[in-house]
PDB file of C-alpha atoms in Angstrom:
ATOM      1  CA  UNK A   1     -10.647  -9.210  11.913  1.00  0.00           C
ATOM      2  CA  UNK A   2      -7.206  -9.995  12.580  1.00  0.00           C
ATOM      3  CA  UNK A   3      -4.787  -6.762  13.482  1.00  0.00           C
ATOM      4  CA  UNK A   4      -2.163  -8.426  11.152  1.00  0.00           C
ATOM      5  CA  UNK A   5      -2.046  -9.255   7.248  1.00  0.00           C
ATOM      6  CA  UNK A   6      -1.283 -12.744   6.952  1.00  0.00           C
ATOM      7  CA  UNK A   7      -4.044 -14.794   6.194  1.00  0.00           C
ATOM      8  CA  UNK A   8      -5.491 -17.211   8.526  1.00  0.00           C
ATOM      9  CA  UNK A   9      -4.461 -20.377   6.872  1.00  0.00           C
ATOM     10  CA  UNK A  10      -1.209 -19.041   6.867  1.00  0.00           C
ATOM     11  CA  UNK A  11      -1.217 -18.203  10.218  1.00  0.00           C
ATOM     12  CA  UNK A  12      -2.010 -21.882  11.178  1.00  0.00           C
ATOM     13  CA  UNK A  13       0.586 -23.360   9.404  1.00  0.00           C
ATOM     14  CA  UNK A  14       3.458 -20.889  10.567  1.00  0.00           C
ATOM     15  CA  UNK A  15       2.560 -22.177  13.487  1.00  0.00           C
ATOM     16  CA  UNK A  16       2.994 -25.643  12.950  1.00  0.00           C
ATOM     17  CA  UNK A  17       6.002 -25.323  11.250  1.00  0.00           C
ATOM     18  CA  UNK A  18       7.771 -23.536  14.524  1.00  0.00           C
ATOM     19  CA  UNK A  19       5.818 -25.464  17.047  1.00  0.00           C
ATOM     20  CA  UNK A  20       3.965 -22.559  18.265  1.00  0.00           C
ATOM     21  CA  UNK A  21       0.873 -22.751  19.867  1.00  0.00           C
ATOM     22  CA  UNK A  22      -1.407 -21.914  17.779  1.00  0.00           C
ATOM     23  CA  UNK A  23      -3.984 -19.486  20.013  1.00  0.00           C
ATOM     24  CA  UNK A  24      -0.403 -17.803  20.650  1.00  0.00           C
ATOM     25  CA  UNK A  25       0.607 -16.736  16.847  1.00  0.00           C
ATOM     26  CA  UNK A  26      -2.149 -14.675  15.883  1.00  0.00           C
ATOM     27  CA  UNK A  27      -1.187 -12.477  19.472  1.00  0.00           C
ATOM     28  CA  UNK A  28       2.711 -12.529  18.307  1.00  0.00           C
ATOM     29  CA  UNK A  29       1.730 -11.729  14.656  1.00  0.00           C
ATOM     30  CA  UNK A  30      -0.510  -8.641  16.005  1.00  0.00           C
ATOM     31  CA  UNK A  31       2.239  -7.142  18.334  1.00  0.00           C
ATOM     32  CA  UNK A  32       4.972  -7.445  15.361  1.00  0.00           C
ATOM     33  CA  UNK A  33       2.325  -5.167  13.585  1.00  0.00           C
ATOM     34  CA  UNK A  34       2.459  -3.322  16.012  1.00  0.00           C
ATOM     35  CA  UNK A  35       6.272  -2.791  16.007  1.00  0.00           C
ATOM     36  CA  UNK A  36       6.515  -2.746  12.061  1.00  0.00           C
ATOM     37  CA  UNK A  37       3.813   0.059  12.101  1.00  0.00           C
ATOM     38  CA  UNK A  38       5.234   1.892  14.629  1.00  0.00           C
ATOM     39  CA  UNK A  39       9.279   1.784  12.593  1.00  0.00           C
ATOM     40  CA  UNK A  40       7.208   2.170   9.233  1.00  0.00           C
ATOM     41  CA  UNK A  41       8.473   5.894   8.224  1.00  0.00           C
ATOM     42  CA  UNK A  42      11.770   3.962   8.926  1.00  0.00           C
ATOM     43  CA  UNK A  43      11.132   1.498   6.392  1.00  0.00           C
ATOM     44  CA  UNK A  44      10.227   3.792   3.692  1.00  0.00           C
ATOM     45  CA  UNK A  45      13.639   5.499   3.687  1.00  0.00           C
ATOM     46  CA  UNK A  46      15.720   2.669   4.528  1.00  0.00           C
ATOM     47  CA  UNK A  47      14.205  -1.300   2.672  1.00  0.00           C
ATOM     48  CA  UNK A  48      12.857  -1.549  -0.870  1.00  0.00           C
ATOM     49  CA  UNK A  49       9.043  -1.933  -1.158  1.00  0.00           C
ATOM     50  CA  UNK A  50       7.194  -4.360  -2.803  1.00  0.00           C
ATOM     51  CA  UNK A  51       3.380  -4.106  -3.956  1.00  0.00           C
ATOM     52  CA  UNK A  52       1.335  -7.016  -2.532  1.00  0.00           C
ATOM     53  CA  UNK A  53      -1.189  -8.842  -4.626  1.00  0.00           C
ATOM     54  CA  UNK A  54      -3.911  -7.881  -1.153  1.00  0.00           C
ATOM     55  CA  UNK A  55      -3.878  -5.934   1.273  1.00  0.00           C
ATOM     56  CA  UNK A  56      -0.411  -6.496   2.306  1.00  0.00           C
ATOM     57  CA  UNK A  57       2.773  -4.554   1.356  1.00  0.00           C
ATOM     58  CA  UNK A  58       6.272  -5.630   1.544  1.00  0.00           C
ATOM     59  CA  UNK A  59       9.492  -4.397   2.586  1.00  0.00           C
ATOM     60  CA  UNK A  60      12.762  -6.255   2.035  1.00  0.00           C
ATOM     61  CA  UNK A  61      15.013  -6.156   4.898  1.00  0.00           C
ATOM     62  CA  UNK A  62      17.979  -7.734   5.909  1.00  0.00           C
ATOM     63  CA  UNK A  63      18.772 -11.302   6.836  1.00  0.00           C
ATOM     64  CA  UNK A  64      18.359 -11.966  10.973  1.00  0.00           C
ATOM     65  CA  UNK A  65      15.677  -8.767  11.042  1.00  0.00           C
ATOM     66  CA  UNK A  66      12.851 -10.655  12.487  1.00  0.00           C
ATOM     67  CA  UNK A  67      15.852 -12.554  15.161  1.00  0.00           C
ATOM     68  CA  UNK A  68      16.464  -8.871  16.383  1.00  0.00           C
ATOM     69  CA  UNK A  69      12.785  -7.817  15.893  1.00  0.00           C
ATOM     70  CA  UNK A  70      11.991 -10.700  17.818  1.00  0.00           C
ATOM     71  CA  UNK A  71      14.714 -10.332  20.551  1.00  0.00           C
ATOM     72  CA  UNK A  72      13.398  -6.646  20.895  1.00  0.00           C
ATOM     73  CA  UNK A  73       9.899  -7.564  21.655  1.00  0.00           C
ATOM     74  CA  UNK A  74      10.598 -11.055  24.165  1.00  0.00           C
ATOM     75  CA  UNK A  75       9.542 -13.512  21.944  1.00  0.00           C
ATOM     76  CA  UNK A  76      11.775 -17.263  22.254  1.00  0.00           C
ATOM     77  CA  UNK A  77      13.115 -18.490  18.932  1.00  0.00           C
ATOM     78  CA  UNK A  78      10.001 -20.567  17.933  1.00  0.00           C
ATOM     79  CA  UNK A  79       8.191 -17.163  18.297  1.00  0.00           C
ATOM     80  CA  UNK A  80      10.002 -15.301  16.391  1.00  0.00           C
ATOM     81  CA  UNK A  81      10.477 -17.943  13.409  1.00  0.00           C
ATOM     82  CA  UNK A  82       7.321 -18.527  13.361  1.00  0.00           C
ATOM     83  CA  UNK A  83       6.454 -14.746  12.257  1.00  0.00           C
ATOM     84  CA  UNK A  84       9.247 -14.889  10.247  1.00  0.00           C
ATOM     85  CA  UNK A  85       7.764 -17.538   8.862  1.00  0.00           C
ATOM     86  CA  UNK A  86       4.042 -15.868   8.223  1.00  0.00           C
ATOM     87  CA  UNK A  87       5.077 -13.517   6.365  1.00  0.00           C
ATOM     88  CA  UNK A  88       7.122 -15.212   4.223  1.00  0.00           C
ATOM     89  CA  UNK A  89       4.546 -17.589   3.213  1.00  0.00           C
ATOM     90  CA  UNK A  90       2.459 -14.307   2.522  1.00  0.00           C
ATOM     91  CA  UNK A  91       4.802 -13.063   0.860  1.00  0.00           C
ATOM     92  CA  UNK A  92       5.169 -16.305  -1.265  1.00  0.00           C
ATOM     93  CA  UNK A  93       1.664 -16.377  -1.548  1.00  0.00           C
ATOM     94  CA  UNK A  94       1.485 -13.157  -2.936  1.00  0.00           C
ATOM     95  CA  UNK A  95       4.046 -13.762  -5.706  1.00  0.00           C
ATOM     96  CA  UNK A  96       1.979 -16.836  -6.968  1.00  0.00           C
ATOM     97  CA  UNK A  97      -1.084 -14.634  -7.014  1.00  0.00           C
ATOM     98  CA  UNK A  98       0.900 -11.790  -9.220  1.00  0.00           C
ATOM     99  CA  UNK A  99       2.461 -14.271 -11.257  1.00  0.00           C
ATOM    100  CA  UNK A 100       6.076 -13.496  -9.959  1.00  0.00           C
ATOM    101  CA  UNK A 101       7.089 -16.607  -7.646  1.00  0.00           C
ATOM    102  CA  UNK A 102      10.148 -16.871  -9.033  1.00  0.00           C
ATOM    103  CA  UNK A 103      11.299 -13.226  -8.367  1.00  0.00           C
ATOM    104  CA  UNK A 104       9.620 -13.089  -4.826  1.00  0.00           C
ATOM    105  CA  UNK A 105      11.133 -16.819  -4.120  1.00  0.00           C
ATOM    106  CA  UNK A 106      14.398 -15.113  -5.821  1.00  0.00           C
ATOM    107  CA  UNK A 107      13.888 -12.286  -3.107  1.00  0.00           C
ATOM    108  CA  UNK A 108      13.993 -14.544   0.398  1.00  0.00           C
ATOM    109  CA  UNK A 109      17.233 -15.981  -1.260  1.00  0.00           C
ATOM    110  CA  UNK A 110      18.576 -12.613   0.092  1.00  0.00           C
ATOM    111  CA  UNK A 111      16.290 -11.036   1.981  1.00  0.00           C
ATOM    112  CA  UNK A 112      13.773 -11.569   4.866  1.00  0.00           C
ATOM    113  CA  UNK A 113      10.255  -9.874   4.508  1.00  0.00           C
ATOM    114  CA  UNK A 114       7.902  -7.668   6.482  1.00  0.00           C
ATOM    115  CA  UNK A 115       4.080  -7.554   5.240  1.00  0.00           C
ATOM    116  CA  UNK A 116       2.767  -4.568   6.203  1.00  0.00           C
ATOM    117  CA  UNK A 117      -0.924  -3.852   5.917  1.00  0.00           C
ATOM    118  CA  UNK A 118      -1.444  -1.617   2.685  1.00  0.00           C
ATOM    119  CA  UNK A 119      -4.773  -0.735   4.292  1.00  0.00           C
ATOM    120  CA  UNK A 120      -3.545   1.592   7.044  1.00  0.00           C
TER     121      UNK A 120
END
């Protein structure tokens, strides 16, 4: 099981989409978890939350997050979009599975989104 919560099919096209390898993404994916778990008290006070249809929770942070998230842990550009990426097509998927697209599509108008695994 993947130490992440985007789904794998999501994973795979992240991937694509940045032109990331893809036996590298799921590694990237699992040490942003790492990072978002480790800032997630942080979170609570600071980004709104957002129930997940899953096992994945949301929090709405501010545009260029994953850039410095990304910066902070050594990933390139490609790297870092392509988490970015993940979990916005999570996120995405999410709101199509509660029925909401157009107020979680309304949401990375303004926003950029962390899934968080509701599970932990």
């Amino acid at each position: 099981m993947a130490d992440h919560p985007i789904e794998a099919q999501l994973v795979l096209l992240a991937g694509t989409r940045a032109s990331v390898p893809l036996d590298r993404l799921p590694n990237l994916l699992e040490g942003a978890q790492r990072y978002v778990a480790a800032h997630r008290t942080e979170y609570e006070r600071r980004y709104e939350r957002i129930e997940g249809a899953r096992d994945a929770d949301y929090y709405c942070a501010e545009t260029g997050y994953w850039e410095s998230v990304g910066e902070e842990l050594g990933f390139n550009r490609r790297e870092w979009e392509a988490v970015r990426r993940a979990h916005e097509a999570q996120f995405e998927r999410d709101g199509r599975r509660l029925d909401r697209e157009a107020e979680f599509e309304s949401t990375l108008e303004l926003r950029e989104v962390v899934a968080v695994d509701a599970t932990r």
